[in-house]
């Protein structure tokens, strides 16, 4: 399994922006479906955005389309999540995840389909 290290997160007022980054190490000769899930208190973990590091269009949850953008470095082993126009409902623990396969729907949004995870970073949006 690839190892993932996440950075970013924090607290911001509604309407503000935050950026998350996730760096992969280990089995980096492969390409991965890689991105973020989040979990709000009392709710199930949900897919936020993923991309396939070998190319193709990313996938986004409907709730973040137009506000969040996922991207990757040219070196492919880091992905970033730019979160703009943040809302209080974006508050939660954000986890970077990866699996060694392409991204497809609907499996991209299912946490059980991913086998590499970070510990998570907190995002708090105050209204």
Backbone as ProteinMPNN parsed JSONL, in Angstrom:
{"seq_chain_A": "XXXXXXXXXXXXXXXXXXXXXXXXXXXXXXXXXXXXXXXXXXXXXXXXXXXXXXXXXXXXXXXXXXXXXXXXXXXXXXXXXXXXXXXXXXXXXXXXXXXXXXXXXXXXXXXXXXXXXXXXXXXXXXX", "coords_chain_A": {"N_chain_A": [[0.834, -1.181, 0.0], [0.41, 2.25, -0.692], [1.917, 4.951, 1.084], [0.504, 7.71, 2.765], [0.63, 11.194, 3.412], [-0.82, 13.863, 4.945], [-1.542, 17.376, 4.804], [-2.446, 20.694, 5.857], [-5.694, 22.17, 6.351], [-7.623, 23.439, 9.158], [-9.067, 26.354, 10.761], [-11.643, 28.528, 9.664], [-13.596, 31.342, 8.615], [-16.953, 31.345, 7.347], [-17.229, 31.442, 3.842], [-14.59, 31.742, 3.403], [-11.331, 30.343, 2.484], [-9.49, 27.268, 2.21], [-6.695, 25.037, 1.909], [-5.868, 21.75, 1.2], [-3.34, 19.255, 1.23], [-1.868, 16.25, -0.036], [0.562, 13.883, 0.143], [2.091, 11.193, -1.493], [3.966, 8.239, -0.877], [6.223, 5.483, -1.299], [4.943, 2.9, -3.06], [5.224, 4.285, -5.657], [5.475, 3.94, -8.355], [3.19, 3.172, -9.505], [-0.106, 4.11, -10.609], [-2.83, 5.899, -9.139], [-6.168, 6.063, -7.86], [-7.043, 8.812, -6.118], [-7.72, 10.944, -3.382], [-10.052, 12.866, -1.402], [-12.015, 12.207, 1.491], [-14.61, 13.012, 3.823], [-15.799, 13.477, 7.18], [-18.404, 14.437, 9.106], [-19.419, 15.335, 12.452], [-21.36, 12.782, 13.866], [-22.184, 11.824, 11.434], [-21.973, 9.787, 8.435], [-18.918, 8.825, 6.767], [-18.038, 10.524, 3.821], [-17.454, 10.733, 0.264], [-15.522, 13.327, -1.154], [-13.85, 14.515, -3.206], [-12.029, 13.134, -5.898], [-9.259, 12.067, -7.954], [-7.75, 10.464, -10.806], [-4.45, 9.624, -10.877], [-3.209, 9.035, -13.203], [-4.446, 10.469, -15.131], [-7.391, 12.033, -16.646], [-10.826, 13.007, -15.934], [-11.708, 14.547, -12.835], [-13.689, 13.5, -9.969], [-16.412, 14.804, -8.168], [-18.239, 15.456, -5.178], [-21.668, 16.397, -5.232], [-22.255, 18.459, -3.474], [-19.992, 20.013, -3.302], [-19.225, 20.848, -5.77], [-18.055, 23.304, -8.015], [-17.017, 24.815, -5.99], [-14.891, 23.522, -4.732], [-11.681, 22.359, -5.777], [-9.783, 19.793, -7.095], [-6.443, 18.822, -7.623], [-3.286, 17.798, -9.108], [0.263, 17.426, -8.625], [2.884, 17.835, -11.089], [4.636, 15.825, -10.707], [3.009, 13.827, -9.958], [2.759, 12.506, -7.483], [1.611, 13.97, -5.459], [-1.393, 15.363, -4.369], [-3.86, 17.972, -4.313], [-6.346, 19.851, -2.595], [-8.209, 22.482, -3.176], [-10.222, 24.55, -1.407], [-12.817, 26.642, -1.668], [-15.1, 29.354, -0.897], [-16.174, 28.384, 1.518], [-18.486, 26.655, 3.614], [-20.463, 26.324, 6.61], [-21.393, 23.753, 6.747], [-19.364, 22.33, 5.612], [-17.665, 21.644, 7.553], [-15.675, 19.299, 9.307], [-13.835, 16.178, 9.678], [-11.239, 15.633, 7.529], [-10.035, 13.266, 5.269], [-7.333, 11.937, 3.452], [-7.207, 9.609, 0.827], [-6.379, 6.601, -0.985], [-6.342, 4.315, -3.751], [-5.197, 1.557, -5.69], [-6.091, 1.792, -8.518], [-8.171, 2.784, -11.309], [-10.343, 5.673, -11.138], [-13.807, 5.451, -10.791], [-17.353, 5.713, -11.221], [-20.05, 4.386, -9.352], [-18.117, 3.877, -7.4], [-16.104, 5.556, -6.551], [-16.851, 7.162, -4.479], [-17.135, 5.592, -2.28], [-15.964, 4.652, 0.799], [-15.078, 2.149, 1.501], [-13.857, 1.168, -0.713], [-11.281, 2.01, -0.797], [-7.884, 1.648, 0.253], [-5.701, 2.86, 1.429], [-5.018, 5.307, 3.813], [-5.018, 8.518, 5.47], [-4.516, 9.929, 8.786], [-6.248, 11.983, 9.09], [-7.393, 15.39, 8.97], [-8.52, 18.294, 10.632], [-11.166, 20.37, 9.597], [-12.687, 23.359, 10.16], [-15.416, 25.394, 9.882], [-16.735, 28.419, 10.556], [-19.77, 30.168, 11.024]], "CA_chain_A": [[0.0, 0.0, 0.0], [1.125, 3.514, -0.701], [1.789, 5.715, 2.322], [-0.024, 9.046, 2.511], [0.828, 12.205, 4.452], [-1.742, 14.964, 4.668], [-1.266, 18.654, 5.457], [-3.455, 21.707, 5.63], [-6.808, 22.192, 7.269], [-7.648, 24.533, 10.117], [-10.339, 27.038, 11.013], [-11.877, 29.678, 8.784], [-14.98, 31.812, 8.607], [-17.725, 31.016, 6.151], [-16.831, 32.242, 2.69], [-13.145, 31.698, 3.283], [-10.7, 29.276, 1.709], [-8.439, 26.443, 2.787], [-6.076, 24.122, 0.951], [-5.34, 20.508, 1.737], [-2.399, 18.557, 0.369], [-1.637, 14.852, 0.33], [1.742, 13.378, -0.544], [2.2, 9.744, -1.497], [5.3, 7.664, -0.944], [6.17, 4.027, -1.317], [4.745, 2.286, -4.369], [4.871, 5.423, -6.499], [5.552, 3.613, -9.773], [1.836, 2.906, -9.966], [-1.046, 5.216, -10.614], [-3.836, 5.672, -8.111], [-7.327, 6.914, -7.61], [-6.572, 9.453, -4.888], [-8.485, 12.155, -3.091], [-10.492, 13.158, -0.047], [-13.297, 11.932, 2.118], [-14.793, 13.79, 5.036], [-16.794, 12.961, 8.114], [-18.91, 15.405, 10.07], [-19.867, 14.673, 13.682], [-22.639, 12.096, 13.804], [-22.535, 11.462, 10.07], [-21.117, 8.82, 7.768], [-17.852, 9.382, 5.941], [-18.501, 10.688, 2.444], [-16.475, 11.145, -0.716], [-15.541, 14.756, -1.476], [-13.279, 14.695, -4.539], [-10.911, 12.244, -6.214], [-8.793, 12.044, -9.327], [-6.853, 9.375, -11.145], [-3.167, 10.276, -11.115], [-2.801, 8.749, -14.57], [-5.156, 11.35, -16.051], [-8.837, 11.915, -16.705], [-11.588, 14.003, -15.19], [-11.939, 14.238, -11.429], [-15.044, 13.316, -9.477], [-16.744, 15.67, -7.041], [-19.566, 15.382, -4.577], [-22.525, 17.503, -5.691], [-22.254, 19.531, -2.485], [-18.775, 20.834, -3.382], [-18.974, 21.25, -7.158], [-17.998, 24.749, -8.208], [-16.328, 25.459, -4.865], [-13.658, 22.784, -4.46], [-10.936, 21.91, -6.95], [-8.713, 18.846, -6.809], [-5.397, 18.882, -8.639], [-2.105, 17.024, -8.751], [1.544, 17.932, -9.077], [3.438, 17.188, -12.277], [5.295, 14.596, -10.272], [1.831, 12.974, -9.716], [2.646, 11.881, -6.171], [0.927, 14.845, -4.515], [-2.66, 15.948, -4.819], [-4.251, 19.123, -3.512], [-7.758, 20.187, -2.613], [-8.462, 23.886, -2.918], [-11.604, 24.684, -0.95], [-13.235, 28.044, -1.653], [-16.493, 29.615, -0.511], [-16.486, 27.359, 2.518], [-19.738, 26.775, 4.36], [-20.421, 25.645, 7.903], [-21.629, 22.325, 6.524], [-18.113, 21.696, 5.181], [-16.921, 21.297, 8.761], [-15.513, 17.877, 9.552], [-12.502, 15.61, 9.559], [-10.942, 15.331, 6.121], [-9.076, 12.186, 5.123], [-6.829, 11.607, 2.134], [-7.294, 8.173, 0.599], [-5.897, 6.168, -2.295], [-6.453, 2.908, -4.127], [-4.406, 1.336, -6.89], [-6.957, 1.517, -9.661], [-8.777, 3.992, -11.855], [-11.527, 6.162, -10.448], [-15.043, 5.309, -11.548], [-18.559, 5.974, -10.454], [-20.127, 5.136, -8.098], [-17.202, 3.38, -6.36], [-15.149, 6.562, -6.083], [-17.352, 7.809, -3.271], [-17.312, 4.593, -1.224], [-14.712, 4.554, 1.539], [-14.653, 0.746, 1.552], [-13.119, 0.858, -1.937], [-9.939, 2.581, -0.666], [-7.143, 0.893, 1.249], [-4.658, 3.674, 2.058], [-5.692, 6.441, 4.452], [-4.317, 9.317, 6.458], [-5.196, 10.039, 10.082], [-7.274, 13.009, 8.977], [-7.113, 16.74, 9.441], [-9.781, 18.943, 10.949], [-11.578, 21.603, 8.927], [-13.779, 23.971, 10.924], [-15.913, 26.599, 9.232], [-17.668, 29.105, 11.446], [-20.687, 31.054, 10.3]], "C_chain_A": [[0.879, 1.244, 0.0], [0.909, 4.22, 0.634], [1.398, 7.153, 1.975], [0.242, 9.95, 3.704], [0.033, 13.438, 4.052], [-1.299, 16.221, 5.401], [-2.356, 19.647, 5.076], [-4.564, 21.586, 6.652], [-6.709, 23.373, 8.208], [-9.035, 25.128, 10.258], [-10.445, 28.269, 10.127], [-13.321, 30.098, 8.921], [-15.648, 31.417, 7.299], [-17.383, 31.995, 5.026], [-15.341, 32.234, 2.438], [-12.652, 30.487, 2.518], [-9.666, 28.537, 2.546], [-7.905, 25.524, 1.699], [-5.518, 22.919, 1.69], [-4.377, 19.9, 0.725], [-2.179, 17.152, 0.887], [-0.487, 14.329, -0.518], [1.824, 11.868, -0.391], [3.659, 9.326, -1.551], [5.171, 6.146, -0.892], [6.052, 3.522, -2.736], [4.328, 3.338, -5.405], [5.058, 5.15, -7.985], [4.175, 3.367, -10.367], [1.031, 4.194, -9.996], [-2.23, 4.855, -9.729], [-5.064, 6.542, -8.311], [-7.095, 7.491, -6.213], [-7.385, 10.71, -4.635], [-8.914, 12.218, -1.647], [-11.895, 12.662, 0.261], [-13.414, 12.85, 3.315], [-15.88, 13.162, 5.887], [-17.149, 14.048, 9.11], [-19.376, 14.663, 11.315], [-21.25, 14.05, 13.52], [-23.061, 11.655, 12.421], [-21.564, 10.435, 9.513], [-20.032, 9.536, 6.976], [-18.331, 9.428, 4.491], [-17.36, 11.122, 1.534], [-16.639, 12.61, -1.053], [-15.052, 14.981, -2.91], [-12.125, 13.726, -4.712], [-10.481, 12.473, -7.649], [-7.913, 10.825, -9.525], [-5.535, 10.01, -11.541], [-2.601, 9.977, -12.497], [-3.537, 9.592, -15.595], [-6.65, 11.113, -16.04], [-9.511, 12.946, -15.822], [-11.746, 13.591, -13.737], [-13.42, 14.024, -11.138], [-15.241, 14.204, -8.254], [-18.111, 15.307, -6.483], [-20.377, 16.586, -5.046], [-22.429, 18.706, -4.763], [-21.04, 20.446, -2.584], [-18.465, 21.304, -4.799], [-19.04, 22.77, -7.298], [-17.281, 25.49, -7.097], [-14.977, 24.813, -4.571], [-13.008, 22.368, -5.776], [-9.819, 20.972, -6.503], [-7.718, 18.9, -7.958], [-4.222, 18.024, -8.194], [-0.861, 17.727, -9.251], [1.972, 17.213, -10.351], [4.137, 15.886, -11.926], [4.284, 13.517, -9.933], [1.698, 12.507, -8.3], [2.108, 12.801, -5.086], [-0.353, 15.357, -5.149], [-3.06, 17.031, -3.828], [-5.76, 19.341, -3.646], [-7.892, 21.652, -2.218], [-9.933, 24.055, -2.601], [-11.939, 26.159, -0.814], [-14.697, 28.153, -1.25], [-16.973, 28.595, 0.515], [-17.757, 27.702, 3.281], [-19.614, 26.022, 5.675], [-20.621, 24.144, 7.741], [-20.419, 21.597, 5.943], [-17.257, 21.275, 6.37], [-16.859, 19.789, 8.947], [-14.059, 17.47, 9.519], [-12.314, 15.193, 8.11], [-9.812, 14.315, 6.046], [-8.637, 12.074, 3.664], [-6.831, 10.084, 1.996], [-6.805, 7.846, -0.803], [-6.188, 4.694, -2.498], [-5.756, 2.738, -5.468], [-5.293, 0.874, -8.03], [-7.466, 2.85, -10.195], [-9.913, 4.438, -10.944], [-12.725, 5.898, -11.347], [-16.22, 5.54, -10.615], [-19.432, 4.726, -10.463], [-19.072, 4.773, -7.062], [-16.29, 4.462, -5.805], [-15.576, 7.158, -4.754], [-17.524, 6.843, -2.098], [-16.001, 4.37, -0.49], [-14.199, 3.118, 1.605], [-13.836, 0.344, 0.331], [-11.669, 1.349, -1.877], [-9.194, 1.873, 0.461], [-5.946, 1.633, 1.841], [-5.3, 4.956, 2.553], [-4.717, 7.231, 5.317], [-5.12, 9.325, 7.753], [-6.306, 11.071, 10.053], [-6.799, 14.347, 9.502], [-8.44, 17.474, 9.6], [-9.968, 20.208, 10.123], [-12.787, 22.136, 9.684], [-14.158, 25.289, 10.267], [-16.973, 27.214, 10.128], [-18.509, 30.095, 10.65], [-20.817, 32.391, 11.009]], "O_chain_A": [[1.946, 1.275, 0.613], [-0.155, 4.102, 1.241], [1.901, 7.731, 1.012], [0.103, 9.539, 4.856], [0.2, 13.979, 2.959], [-0.745, 16.141, 6.497], [-3.085, 19.457, 4.103], [-4.388, 20.966, 7.701], [-5.818, 24.211, 8.073], [-10.04, 24.5, 9.925], [-9.457, 28.96, 9.877], [-14.175, 29.298, 9.303], [-14.988, 31.187, 6.286], [-17.266, 33.202, 5.238], [-14.879, 32.668, 1.383], [-13.437, 29.708, 1.977], [-9.055, 29.095, 3.457], [-8.575, 25.266, 0.699], [-4.792, 23.054, 2.675], [-4.575, 20.015, -0.484], [-2.288, 16.889, 2.085], [-0.557, 14.334, -1.747], [1.648, 11.332, 0.703], [4.483, 9.98, -2.192], [4.14, 5.606, -0.49], [6.971, 3.699, -3.536], [3.227, 3.287, -5.954], [4.823, 6.04, -8.802], [4.011, 3.355, -11.587], [1.449, 5.225, -9.471], [-2.59, 3.687, -9.582], [-4.981, 7.634, -8.874], [-6.966, 6.746, -5.242], [-7.699, 11.453, -5.564], [-8.236, 11.693, -0.764], [-12.805, 12.692, -0.568], [-12.416, 13.407, 3.772], [-16.746, 12.431, 5.406], [-16.297, 14.52, 9.862], [-19.697, 13.476, 11.24], [-22.193, 14.713, 13.088], [-24.175, 11.163, 12.24], [-20.473, 10.236, 10.049], [-20.192, 10.687, 6.567], [-18.952, 8.484, 4.002], [-16.422, 11.79, 1.968], [-17.759, 13.092, -1.221], [-15.761, 15.568, -3.727], [-11.335, 13.516, -3.791], [-11.239, 13.006, -8.46], [-7.402, 10.235, -8.573], [-5.498, 10.847, -12.443], [-1.622, 10.594, -12.916], [-3.295, 9.461, -16.794], [-7.126, 10.118, -15.494], [-8.858, 13.664, -15.064], [-11.902, 12.406, -13.443], [-14.283, 14.331, -11.961], [-14.35, 14.335, -7.414], [-19.015, 14.905, -7.215], [-19.829, 17.672, -5.235], [-22.512, 19.848, -5.216], [-21.045, 21.539, -2.016], [-17.533, 22.082, -5.0], [-19.944, 23.425, -6.78], [-16.969, 26.672, -7.242], [-14.026, 25.501, -4.2], [-13.69, 22.066, -6.756], [-9.011, 21.318, -5.64], [-8.104, 19.008, -9.122], [-4.165, 17.578, -7.049], [-0.92, 18.526, -10.185], [1.487, 16.123, -10.656], [4.218, 14.966, -12.74], [4.675, 12.386, -9.645], [0.595, 12.126, -7.909], [2.144, 12.448, -3.907], [-0.379, 15.734, -6.32], [-2.656, 17.014, -2.665], [-6.357, 19.049, -4.682], [-7.708, 22.01, -1.054], [-10.793, 23.741, -3.425], [-11.404, 26.845, 0.056], [-15.435, 27.168, -1.262], [-18.053, 28.021, 0.379], [-18.056, 28.865, 3.551], [-18.739, 25.169, 5.822], [-20.079, 23.355, 8.515], [-20.446, 20.375, 5.796], [-16.231, 20.618, 6.196], [-17.855, 19.087, 8.769], [-13.165, 18.301, 9.356], [-13.143, 14.481, 7.543], [-8.768, 14.48, 6.676], [-9.465, 12.113, 2.754], [-6.497, 9.366, 2.938], [-6.814, 8.696, -1.693], [-6.268, 3.923, -1.541], [-5.727, 3.66, -6.283], [-5.248, -0.283, -8.448], [-7.222, 3.905, -9.609], [-10.383, 3.682, -10.094], [-12.644, 6.11, -12.557], [-16.084, 5.555, -9.391], [-19.541, 4.069, -11.498], [-19.109, 5.298, -5.949], [-15.754, 4.313, -4.706], [-14.732, 7.613, -3.982], [-18.007, 7.239, -1.037], [-15.02, 3.941, -1.099], [-12.996, 2.902, 1.752], [-13.192, -0.705, 0.335], [-10.908, 1.124, -2.818], [-9.779, 1.536, 1.491], [-5.242, 1.075, 2.683], [-6.034, 5.617, 1.819], [-3.732, 6.696, 5.826], [-6.235, 8.809, 7.82], [-7.206, 11.044, 10.893], [-5.922, 14.425, 10.362], [-9.362, 17.296, 8.804], [-9.047, 21.01, 9.973], [-13.792, 21.44, 9.828], [-13.328, 26.185, 10.115], [-17.992, 26.587, 10.418], [-18.025, 30.762, 9.735], [-21.548, 33.267, 10.546]]}, "name": "protein", "num_of_chains": 1, "seq": "XXXXXXXXXXXXXXXXXXXXXXXXXXXXXXXXXXXXXXXXXXXXXXXXXXXXXXXXXXXXXXXXXXXXXXXXXXXXXXXXXXXXXXXXXXXXXXXXXXXXXXXXXXXXXXXXXXXXXXXXXXXXXXX"}
